PDB file of C-alpha atoms and ligand atoms in Angstrom:
ATOM      1  CA  MET W   1     -41.191 -48.471  13.617  1.00  0.00           C
ATOM      2  CA  ARG W   2     -38.716 -50.669  15.487  1.00  0.00           C
ATOM      3  CA  VAL W   3     -39.877 -54.255  15.971  1.00  0.00           C
ATOM      4  CA  VAL W   4     -38.471 -57.294  17.760  1.00  0.00           C
ATOM      5  CA  VAL W   5     -39.928 -60.610  16.579  1.00  0.00           C
ATOM      6  CA  SER W   6     -39.507 -63.750  18.656  1.00  0.00           C
ATOM      7  CA  ILE W   7     -39.828 -66.818  16.433  1.00  0.00           C
ATOM      8  CA  GLY W   8     -40.265 -70.053  18.377  1.00  0.00           C
ATOM      9  CA  GLY W   9     -38.080 -72.951  17.305  1.00  0.00           C
ATOM     10  CA  SER W  10     -41.196 -75.072  16.923  1.00  0.00           C
ATOM     11  CA  VAL W  11     -42.530 -72.454  14.512  1.00  0.00           C
ATOM     12  CA  LEU W  12     -39.367 -71.900  12.451  1.00  0.00           C
ATOM     13  CA  ALA W  13     -37.893 -75.377  12.392  1.00  0.00           C
ATOM     14  CA  PRO W  14     -40.153 -78.121  13.753  1.00  0.00           C
ATOM     15  CA  ASN W  15     -38.331 -80.159  11.105  1.00  0.00           C
ATOM     16  CA  LEU W  16     -35.719 -79.139   8.588  1.00  0.00           C
ATOM     17  CA  ASP W  17     -37.794 -77.534   5.866  1.00  0.00           C
ATOM     18  CA  ALA W  18     -36.040 -74.897   3.772  1.00  0.00           C
ATOM     19  CA  ARG W  19     -39.358 -73.592   2.445  1.00  0.00           C
ATOM     20  CA  ARG W  20     -40.651 -72.805   5.923  1.00  0.00           C
ATOM     21  CA  VAL W  21     -37.489 -70.906   6.863  1.00  0.00           C
ATOM     22  CA  GLU W  22     -37.648 -69.019   3.554  1.00  0.00           C
ATOM     23  CA  ASP W  23     -41.250 -68.021   4.272  1.00  0.00           C
ATOM     24  CA  HIS W  24     -40.240 -66.549   7.625  1.00  0.00           C
ATOM     25  CA  ALA W  25     -37.243 -64.795   6.073  1.00  0.00           C
ATOM     26  CA  ALA W  26     -39.482 -63.327   3.365  1.00  0.00           C
ATOM     27  CA  VAL W  27     -41.717 -61.770   6.001  1.00  0.00           C
ATOM     28  CA  VAL W  28     -38.725 -60.318   7.862  1.00  0.00           C
ATOM     29  CA  GLU W  29     -37.518 -58.836   4.564  1.00  0.00           C
ATOM     30  CA  THR W  30     -40.955 -57.430   3.770  1.00  0.00           C
ATOM     31  CA  LEU W  31     -41.068 -55.689   7.142  1.00  0.00           C
ATOM     32  CA  ALA W  32     -37.580 -54.270   6.588  1.00  0.00           C
ATOM     33  CA  GLU W  33     -38.552 -53.069   3.095  1.00  0.00           C
ATOM     34  CA  ALA W  34     -41.624 -51.416   4.599  1.00  0.00           C
ATOM     35  CA  GLY W  35     -39.257 -49.325   6.708  1.00  0.00           C
ATOM     36  CA  CYS W  36     -39.222 -51.261   9.965  1.00  0.00           C
ATOM     37  CA  ASP W  37     -36.026 -51.740  11.971  1.00  0.00           C
ATOM     38  CA  ILE W  38     -36.064 -55.448  12.748  1.00  0.00           C
ATOM     39  CA  ALA W  39     -34.371 -57.804  15.169  1.00  0.00           C
ATOM     40  CA  ALA W  40     -35.477 -61.420  15.502  1.00  0.00           C
ATOM     41  CA  VAL W  41     -34.848 -63.864  18.326  1.00  0.00           C
ATOM     42  CA  VAL W  42     -35.065 -67.529  17.384  1.00  0.00           C
ATOM     43  CA  GLY W  43     -35.938 -70.404  19.756  1.00  0.00           C
ATOM     44  CA  GLY W  44     -34.796 -73.997  19.907  1.00  0.00           C
ATOM     45  CA  GLY W  45     -38.104 -75.890  19.747  1.00  0.00           C
ATOM     46  CA  GLY W  46     -38.365 -79.671  19.803  1.00  0.00           C
ATOM     47  CA  VAL W  47     -34.791 -80.140  18.610  1.00  0.00           C
ATOM     48  CA  ALA W  48     -33.484 -78.315  21.698  1.00  0.00           C
ATOM     49  CA  ARG W  49     -35.767 -80.401  23.913  1.00  0.00           C
ATOM     50  CA  ASP W  50     -34.486 -83.641  22.297  1.00  0.00           C
ATOM     51  CA  TYR W  51     -30.849 -82.672  22.820  1.00  0.00           C
ATOM     52  CA  ILE W  52     -31.542 -81.526  26.374  1.00  0.00           C
ATOM     53  CA  GLY W  53     -33.402 -84.760  27.166  1.00  0.00           C
ATOM     54  CA  THR W  54     -30.556 -86.898  25.857  1.00  0.00           C
ATOM     55  CA  ALA W  55     -27.893 -84.869  27.660  1.00  0.00           C
ATOM     56  CA  ARG W  56     -29.917 -85.058  30.901  1.00  0.00           C
ATOM     57  CA  GLU W  57     -29.894 -88.875  30.616  1.00  0.00           C
ATOM     58  CA  LEU W  58     -26.132 -88.630  30.180  1.00  0.00           C
ATOM     59  CA  GLY W  59     -25.846 -86.735  33.467  1.00  0.00           C
ATOM     60  CA  ALA W  60     -25.335 -83.158  32.257  1.00  0.00           C
ATOM     61  CA  ASN W  61     -26.206 -80.524  34.861  1.00  0.00           C
ATOM     62  CA  GLU W  62     -28.850 -77.838  34.325  1.00  0.00           C
ATOM     63  CA  VAL W  63     -26.397 -75.164  33.210  1.00  0.00           C
ATOM     64  CA  GLN W  64     -24.861 -77.551  30.691  1.00  0.00           C
ATOM     65  CA  LEU W  65     -28.363 -78.399  29.464  1.00  0.00           C
ATOM     66  CA  ASP W  66     -29.140 -74.706  29.025  1.00  0.00           C
ATOM     67  CA  GLN W  67     -25.880 -74.272  27.107  1.00  0.00           C
ATOM     68  CA  ILE W  68     -26.953 -77.050  24.740  1.00  0.00           C
ATOM     69  CA  GLY W  69     -30.327 -75.317  24.351  1.00  0.00           C
ATOM     70  CA  ILE W  70     -28.568 -72.034  23.551  1.00  0.00           C
ATOM     71  CA  ASP W  71     -26.437 -73.752  20.915  1.00  0.00           C
ATOM     72  CA  VAL W  72     -29.555 -75.116  19.215  1.00  0.00           C
ATOM     73  CA  THR W  73     -31.230 -71.687  19.223  1.00  0.00           C
ATOM     74  CA  ARG W  74     -28.106 -70.281  17.564  1.00  0.00           C
ATOM     75  CA  ILE W  75     -28.132 -72.995  14.901  1.00  0.00           C
ATOM     76  CA  ASN W  76     -31.752 -72.086  14.154  1.00  0.00           C
ATOM     77  CA  ALA W  77     -30.701 -68.422  14.057  1.00  0.00           C
ATOM     78  CA  ARG W  78     -28.077 -69.375  11.458  1.00  0.00           C
ATOM     79  CA  LEU W  79     -30.769 -71.034   9.335  1.00  0.00           C
ATOM     80  CA  LEU W  80     -32.781 -67.824   9.315  1.00  0.00           C
ATOM     81  CA  ILE W  81     -29.660 -65.786   8.514  1.00  0.00           C
ATOM     82  CA  ALA W  82     -28.922 -68.152   5.622  1.00  0.00           C
ATOM     83  CA  ALA W  83     -32.343 -67.392   4.162  1.00  0.00           C
ATOM     84  CA  LEU W  84     -32.117 -63.617   4.549  1.00  0.00           C
ATOM     85  CA  GLY W  85     -30.676 -61.292   1.958  1.00  0.00           C
ATOM     86  CA  PRO W  86     -27.922 -58.701   2.227  1.00  0.00           C
ATOM     87  CA  ARG W  87     -29.732 -56.588   4.839  1.00  0.00           C
ATOM     88  CA  VAL W  88     -29.001 -59.131   7.575  1.00  0.00           C
ATOM     89  CA  ASP W  89     -26.026 -58.976   9.923  1.00  0.00           C
ATOM     90  CA  PRO W  90     -24.395 -62.341   9.068  1.00  0.00           C
ATOM     91  CA  LYS W  91     -23.318 -62.878  12.695  1.00  0.00           C
ATOM     92  CA  VAL W  92     -25.655 -64.400  15.247  1.00  0.00           C
ATOM     93  CA  ALA W  93     -25.740 -61.597  17.831  1.00  0.00           C
ATOM     94  CA  ARG W  94     -24.215 -62.890  21.067  1.00  0.00           C
ATOM     95  CA  ASP W  95     -25.576 -60.167  23.302  1.00  0.00           C
ATOM     96  CA  TYR W  96     -27.919 -57.195  23.311  1.00  0.00           C
ATOM     97  CA  GLU W  97     -25.137 -54.765  22.427  1.00  0.00           C
ATOM     98  CA  ASP W  98     -24.239 -56.693  19.254  1.00  0.00           C
ATOM     99  CA  ALA W  99     -27.886 -56.801  18.240  1.00  0.00           C
ATOM    100  CA  GLY W 100     -28.429 -53.142  19.106  1.00  0.00           C
ATOM    101  CA  ASP W 101     -25.386 -52.067  17.072  1.00  0.00           C
ATOM    102  CA  ALA W 102     -26.640 -54.010  14.046  1.00  0.00           C
ATOM    103  CA  VAL W 103     -30.134 -52.529  14.286  1.00  0.00           C
ATOM    104  CA  ARG W 104     -28.759 -49.000  14.627  1.00  0.00           C
ATOM    105  CA  ARG W 105     -26.620 -49.592  11.506  1.00  0.00           C
ATOM    106  CA  GLY W 106     -29.810 -50.497   9.664  1.00  0.00           C
ATOM    107  CA  ASP W 107     -29.139 -54.241   9.492  1.00  0.00           C
ATOM    108  CA  VAL W 108     -31.603 -56.941  10.461  1.00  0.00           C
ATOM    109  CA  SER W 109     -30.151 -58.622  13.560  1.00  0.00           C
ATOM    110  CA  ILE W 110     -30.795 -62.250  14.466  1.00  0.00           C
ATOM    111  CA  MET W 111     -30.023 -63.818  17.818  1.00  0.00           C
ATOM    112  CA  GLY W 112     -30.750 -66.961  19.770  1.00  0.00           C
ATOM    113  CA  GLY W 113     -30.282 -67.521  23.485  1.00  0.00           C
ATOM    114  CA  ILE W 114     -27.575 -65.795  25.457  1.00  0.00           C
ATOM    115  CA  MET W 115     -27.207 -67.184  28.973  1.00  0.00           C
ATOM    116  CA  PRO W 116     -28.351 -70.120  31.107  1.00  0.00           C
ATOM    117  CA  GLY W 117     -31.397 -69.905  33.337  1.00  0.00           C
ATOM    118  CA  GLN W 118     -33.886 -68.416  30.916  1.00  0.00           C
ATOM    119  CA  THR W 119     -35.454 -68.928  27.491  1.00  0.00           C
ATOM    120  CA  THR W 120     -35.539 -66.906  24.302  1.00  0.00           C
ATOM    121  CA  ASP W 121     -38.899 -65.453  25.440  1.00  0.00           C
ATOM    122  CA  ALA W 122     -36.963 -63.388  27.968  1.00  0.00           C
ATOM    123  CA  VAL W 123     -34.174 -62.598  25.476  1.00  0.00           C
ATOM    124  CA  ALA W 124     -36.752 -61.118  23.096  1.00  0.00           C
ATOM    125  CA  ALA W 125     -38.349 -59.000  25.841  1.00  0.00           C
ATOM    126  CA  ALA W 126     -34.988 -57.699  27.096  1.00  0.00           C
ATOM    127  CA  LEU W 127     -33.792 -57.003  23.547  1.00  0.00           C
ATOM    128  CA  ALA W 128     -36.999 -55.103  22.795  1.00  0.00           C
ATOM    129  CA  GLU W 129     -36.375 -52.910  25.817  1.00  0.00           C
ATOM    130  CA  TYR W 130     -32.652 -52.519  25.017  1.00  0.00           C
ATOM    131  CA  VAL W 131     -33.203 -51.360  21.434  1.00  0.00           C
ATOM    132  CA  ASP W 132     -36.176 -49.235  22.484  1.00  0.00           C
ATOM    133  CA  ALA W 133     -38.529 -51.187  20.235  1.00  0.00           C
ATOM    134  CA  ASP W 134     -42.018 -49.922  19.565  1.00  0.00           C
ATOM    135  CA  LEU W 135     -43.444 -53.409  19.282  1.00  0.00           C
ATOM    136  CA  LEU W 136     -42.565 -56.941  20.384  1.00  0.00           C
ATOM    137  CA  VAL W 137     -44.170 -59.874  18.568  1.00  0.00           C
ATOM    138  CA  TYR W 138     -44.111 -63.464  19.812  1.00  0.00           C
ATOM    139  CA  ALA W 139     -44.713 -65.870  16.925  1.00  0.00           C
ATOM    140  CA  THR W 140     -45.493 -69.044  18.838  1.00  0.00           C
ATOM    141  CA  SER W 141     -47.070 -72.450  18.323  1.00  0.00           C
ATOM    142  CA  VAL W 142     -50.129 -71.275  20.293  1.00  0.00           C
ATOM    143  CA  ASP W 143     -52.438 -68.646  18.809  1.00  0.00           C
ATOM    144  CA  GLY W 144     -52.463 -66.355  21.828  1.00  0.00           C
ATOM    145  CA  VAL W 145     -52.547 -66.234  25.606  1.00  0.00           C
ATOM    146  CA  TYR W 146     -55.198 -68.462  27.212  1.00  0.00           C
ATOM    147  CA  ASP W 147     -56.469 -68.745  30.768  1.00  0.00           C
ATOM    148  CA  ALA W 148     -55.446 -72.435  30.745  1.00  0.00           C
ATOM    149  CA  ASP W 149     -53.443 -74.726  28.479  1.00  0.00           C
ATOM    150  CA  PRO W 150     -55.662 -75.070  25.358  1.00  0.00           C
ATOM    151  CA  SER W 151     -53.919 -78.296  24.327  1.00  0.00           C
ATOM    152  CA  SER W 152     -55.092 -80.096  27.481  1.00  0.00           C
ATOM    153  CA  GLN W 153     -58.116 -78.111  28.742  1.00  0.00           C
ATOM    154  CA  ASP W 154     -61.288 -77.986  26.631  1.00  0.00           C
ATOM    155  CA  GLY W 155     -62.949 -74.644  27.225  1.00  0.00           C
ATOM    156  CA  ALA W 156     -59.700 -72.719  27.744  1.00  0.00           C
ATOM    157  CA  GLN W 157     -60.462 -69.100  26.835  1.00  0.00           C
ATOM    158  CA  LYS W 158     -58.193 -66.889  24.753  1.00  0.00           C
ATOM    159  CA  TYR W 159     -57.622 -63.300  25.832  1.00  0.00           C
ATOM    160  CA  THR W 160     -57.822 -60.783  23.013  1.00  0.00           C
ATOM    161  CA  GLN W 161     -56.275 -58.032  25.164  1.00  0.00           C
ATOM    162  CA  LEU W 162     -54.327 -57.927  28.399  1.00  0.00           C
ATOM    163  CA  LEU W 163     -52.521 -55.311  30.406  1.00  0.00           C
ATOM    164  CA  PRO W 164     -48.875 -56.273  31.053  1.00  0.00           C
ATOM    165  CA  THR W 165     -49.727 -56.738  34.755  1.00  0.00           C
ATOM    166  CA  GLU W 166     -52.534 -59.109  33.800  1.00  0.00           C
ATOM    167  CA  LEU W 167     -50.134 -61.069  31.567  1.00  0.00           C
ATOM    168  CA  VAL W 168     -47.866 -61.603  34.583  1.00  0.00           C
ATOM    169  CA  ASP W 169     -50.858 -62.761  36.661  1.00  0.00           C
ATOM    170  CA  VAL W 170     -51.992 -65.171  33.908  1.00  0.00           C
ATOM    171  CA  VAL W 171     -48.621 -66.811  33.224  1.00  0.00           C
ATOM    172  CA  ALA W 172     -47.373 -66.960  36.853  1.00  0.00           C
ATOM    173  CA  PRO W 173     -49.480 -69.995  37.851  1.00  0.00           C
ATOM    174  CA  MET W 174     -48.786 -71.678  34.478  1.00  0.00           C
ATOM    175  CA  SER W 175     -45.053 -71.300  35.046  1.00  0.00           C
ATOM    176  CA  ARG W 176     -45.319 -72.993  38.438  1.00  0.00           C
ATOM    177  CA  ASP W 177     -46.879 -76.179  37.011  1.00  0.00           C
ATOM    178  CA  ALA W 178     -44.162 -78.601  35.951  1.00  0.00           C
ATOM    179  CA  GLY W 179     -44.315 -79.189  32.226  1.00  0.00           C
ATOM    180  CA  ALA W 180     -46.904 -76.486  31.621  1.00  0.00           C
ATOM    181  CA  SER W 181     -45.999 -74.236  28.773  1.00  0.00           C
ATOM    182  CA  ALA W 182     -47.179 -70.647  28.820  1.00  0.00           C
ATOM    183  CA  PRO W 183     -46.848 -69.028  25.383  1.00  0.00           C
ATOM    184  CA  VAL W 184     -44.664 -66.372  27.034  1.00  0.00           C
ATOM    185  CA  ASP W 185     -42.778 -67.314  30.175  1.00  0.00           C
ATOM    186  CA  LEU W 186     -42.888 -65.479  33.489  1.00  0.00           C
ATOM    187  CA  LEU W 187     -39.540 -63.705  33.220  1.00  0.00           C
ATOM    188  CA  ALA W 188     -40.504 -62.387  29.791  1.00  0.00           C
ATOM    189  CA  ALA W 189     -43.889 -61.236  31.132  1.00  0.00           C
ATOM    190  CA  LYS W 190     -42.178 -59.366  33.965  1.00  0.00           C
ATOM    191  CA  LEU W 191     -39.760 -57.689  31.547  1.00  0.00           C
ATOM    192  CA  ILE W 192     -42.701 -56.667  29.337  1.00  0.00           C
ATOM    193  CA  GLN W 193     -44.445 -55.241  32.393  1.00  0.00           C
ATOM    194  CA  ARG W 194     -41.350 -53.385  33.590  1.00  0.00           C
ATOM    195  CA  ALA W 195     -40.680 -51.883  30.169  1.00  0.00           C
ATOM    196  CA  GLY W 196     -44.342 -51.158  29.386  1.00  0.00           C
ATOM    197  CA  MET W 197     -43.694 -52.833  26.022  1.00  0.00           C
ATOM    198  CA  ARG W 198     -46.508 -53.117  23.495  1.00  0.00           C
ATOM    199  CA  THR W 199     -46.578 -56.846  22.659  1.00  0.00           C
ATOM    200  CA  ILE W 200     -48.511 -59.279  20.484  1.00  0.00           C
ATOM    201  CA  VAL W 201     -48.669 -63.047  20.980  1.00  0.00           C
ATOM    202  CA  LEU W 202     -49.855 -64.793  17.838  1.00  0.00           C
ATOM    203  CA  ASP W 203     -49.818 -68.048  15.915  1.00  0.00           C
ATOM    204  CA  GLY W 204     -46.533 -68.034  14.026  1.00  0.00           C
ATOM    205  CA  ALA W 205     -47.121 -71.231  12.036  1.00  0.00           C
ATOM    206  CA  ASP W 206     -48.010 -69.007   9.101  1.00  0.00           C
ATOM    207  CA  PRO W 207     -45.504 -66.114   9.076  1.00  0.00           C
ATOM    208  CA  GLN W 208     -48.019 -63.982   7.162  1.00  0.00           C
ATOM    209  CA  HIS W 209     -49.689 -63.484  10.551  1.00  0.00           C
ATOM    210  CA  ILE W 210     -46.594 -61.559  11.662  1.00  0.00           C
ATOM    211  CA  LYS W 211     -46.750 -59.356   8.580  1.00  0.00           C
ATOM    212  CA  SER W 212     -50.466 -58.556   8.996  1.00  0.00           C
ATOM    213  CA  ALA W 213     -49.988 -57.760  12.667  1.00  0.00           C
ATOM    214  CA  VAL W 214     -47.025 -55.427  12.184  1.00  0.00           C
ATOM    215  CA  LEU W 215     -48.082 -53.691   8.971  1.00  0.00           C
ATOM    216  CA  ASP W 216     -51.880 -53.598   9.384  1.00  0.00           C
ATOM    217  CA  GLY W 217     -52.480 -54.208  13.082  1.00  0.00           C
ATOM    218  CA  GLU W 218     -54.558 -57.265  12.219  1.00  0.00           C
ATOM    219  CA  HIS W 219     -54.177 -60.619  13.978  1.00  0.00           C
ATOM    220  CA  ASN W 220     -56.139 -63.226  15.904  1.00  0.00           C
ATOM    221  CA  GLY W 221     -53.813 -63.471  18.878  1.00  0.00           C
ATOM    222  CA  THR W 222     -53.498 -61.499  22.101  1.00  0.00           C
ATOM    223  CA  ASP W 223     -52.583 -57.814  22.372  1.00  0.00           C
ATOM    224  CA  ILE W 224     -50.660 -56.858  25.483  1.00  0.00           C
ATOM    225  CA  ILE W 225     -51.263 -53.151  25.768  1.00  0.00           C
ATOM    226  CA  PRO W 226     -49.507 -50.922  28.305  1.00  0.00           C
ATOM    227  CA  PRO W 227     -51.878 -48.784  30.379  1.00  0.00           C
ATOM    228  CA  ASP W 228     -50.781 -45.495  28.784  1.00  0.00           C
ATOM    229  CA  ALA W 229     -51.483 -46.733  25.201  1.00  0.00           C
ATOM    230  CA  THR W 230     -54.846 -45.433  24.147  1.00  0.00           C
ATOM    231  CA  ASP W 231     -55.161 -46.437  20.496  1.00  0.00           C
ATOM    232  CA  ASP W 232     -56.280 -49.807  19.213  1.00  0.00           C
ATOM    233  CA  LEU W 233     -53.523 -51.708  17.404  1.00  0.00           C
ATOM    234  CA  ALA W 234     -54.564 -50.913  13.822  1.00  0.00           C
ATOM    235  CA  THR W 235     -54.787 -47.166  14.527  1.00  0.00           C
ATOM    236  CA  TRP W 236     -51.516 -47.266  16.441  1.00  0.00           C
ATOM    237  CA  VAL W 237     -49.652 -49.190  13.714  1.00  0.00           C
ATOM    238  CA  ARG W 238     -50.830 -46.726  11.057  1.00  0.00           C
ATOM    239  CA  ALA W 239     -49.658 -43.784  13.158  1.00  0.00           C
ATOM    240  CA  GLU W 240     -46.277 -45.407  13.859  1.00  0.00           C
ATOM    241  CA  ARG W 241     -45.597 -46.184  10.211  1.00  0.00           C
TER     242      ARG W 241
HETATM  243  P1  LIG B   1     -36.216 -71.779  23.887  1.00  0.00           P
HETATM  244  O1  LIG B   1     -36.353 -70.335  24.086  1.00  0.00           O
HETATM  245  O2  LIG B   1     -36.531 -72.344  22.562  1.00  0.00           O
HETATM  246  O3  LIG B   1     -36.970 -72.577  25.045  1.00  0.00           O
HETATM  247  O4  LIG B   1     -34.732 -72.192  24.275  1.00  0.00           O
HETATM  248  P2  LIG B   1     -38.462 -73.061  25.177  1.00  0.00           P
HETATM  249  O5  LIG B   1     -39.291 -71.910  25.675  1.00  0.00           O
HETATM  250  O6  LIG B   1     -38.376 -74.271  26.029  1.00  0.00           O
HETATM  251  O7  LIG B   1     -38.872 -73.459  23.707  1.00  0.00           O
HETATM  252  P3  LIG B   1     -40.296 -73.335  22.970  1.00  0.00           P
HETATM  253  O8  LIG B   1     -40.782 -71.905  23.183  1.00  0.00           O
HETATM  254  O9  LIG B   1     -41.167 -74.330  23.653  1.00  0.00           O
HETATM  255  O10 LIG B   1     -39.969 -73.622  21.531  1.00  0.00           O
HETATM  256  C1  LIG B   1     -34.349 -73.561  24.327  1.00  0.00           C
HETATM  257  C2  LIG B   1     -33.583 -73.833  25.584  1.00  0.00           C
HETATM  258  O11 LIG B   1     -32.344 -73.127  25.551  1.00  0.00           O
HETATM  259  C3  LIG B   1     -31.973 -72.696  26.834  1.00  0.00           C
HETATM  260  C4  LIG B   1     -33.051 -73.190  27.784  1.00  0.00           C
HETATM  261  O12 LIG B   1     -32.650 -74.444  28.286  1.00  0.00           O
HETATM  262  C5  LIG B   1     -34.247 -73.344  26.859  1.00  0.00           C
HETATM  263  O13 LIG B   1     -35.188 -74.278  27.355  1.00  0.00           O
HETATM  264  N1  LIG B   1     -31.795 -71.219  26.831  1.00  0.00           N
HETATM  265  C6  LIG B   1     -32.326 -70.446  25.837  1.00  0.00           C
HETATM  266  C7  LIG B   1     -31.063 -70.629  27.830  1.00  0.00           C
HETATM  267  O14 LIG B   1     -30.603 -71.290  28.762  1.00  0.00           O
HETATM  268  N2  LIG B   1     -30.843 -69.276  27.803  1.00  0.00           N
HETATM  269  C8  LIG B   1     -31.331 -68.494  26.815  1.00  0.00           C
HETATM  270  O15 LIG B   1     -31.052 -67.258  26.822  1.00  0.00           O
HETATM  271  C9  LIG B   1     -32.101 -69.099  25.826  1.00  0.00           C
END
C-alpha cells in the first residue's frame, strides 16, 4: 500500500523535543517495515507563524512570507529525516518528481512546502495524487473534521465520514473566515475531490494514531471516502495490505 502522511508542524515540532520527532519517525519506519511505500509532508506550525508574523512587521510581502514559511517546513522535514534510519532519502524533496523518484526507489521521502500561495495540506494532496497513493493521512492538531471550529464553538460536531465533495463544502466557508483554521484547507480538499483520494484526518499528537489507522483501519478521526469505495476502512486496509 502506498501512503502519503501529512504531519502538521504543530504536531511534529510544537517545541524542539527530540523524543516527539523520534516517536513520529518510529511510526514511519514501522509502516515502511510493514511493506508500505511512504512519503511524508511536514508543516511549519507555530514556528512558521512566528517567523511570518515577525517578517510581516518588518514589511515583507506575502510571497516573501510564504518563502519563510516554506523554509521552516523544510527545517522540520530535516528534523524528521535526522530521526529516520537508512530507508529515508536524506534530501528534503523539493518537488513532486523528487519525492516520486525516491518512493519508486523504495526510499521514504520527506518534503515540506514547495511554492508560495498554498500550504503543506495542498502539497500532501498533490503528492498523493502524483505518486498514485492508495491513502492520504492528515495528522493534525485537531482530531477530525468538524462542522465548526471546535476550539471556539461548543457543540461543534465531528464527522466520522465524508464524501470528498462534502469535505469541500464543509471547509469552503471555514476557509473564507479570516483566521479560521480548517484541519484541511480548501485547495487540499479540492485536490482530494479531483483525485478521488481516500483520506483520513486524525489527531496526530500521538503518532500511534497514524499507525493504527494505516495498519488496522482504526482511528477516531474523519474518513473521507470516494464515492466508488465500498468497503469500510478496516476491511479496505486489510485487503490492500
Ligand atoms: P503549513 O503547511 O505549516 O501552514 O506551512 P499552516 O496550514 O498555516 O500550518 P498548520 O497546519 O496550522 O500547522 C507554513 C506556511 O508556509 C507557507 C505558507 O505561508 C504556510 O502558511 N507555504 C507552505 C507555502 O507558501 N507553500 C507551501 O507549499 C507550503
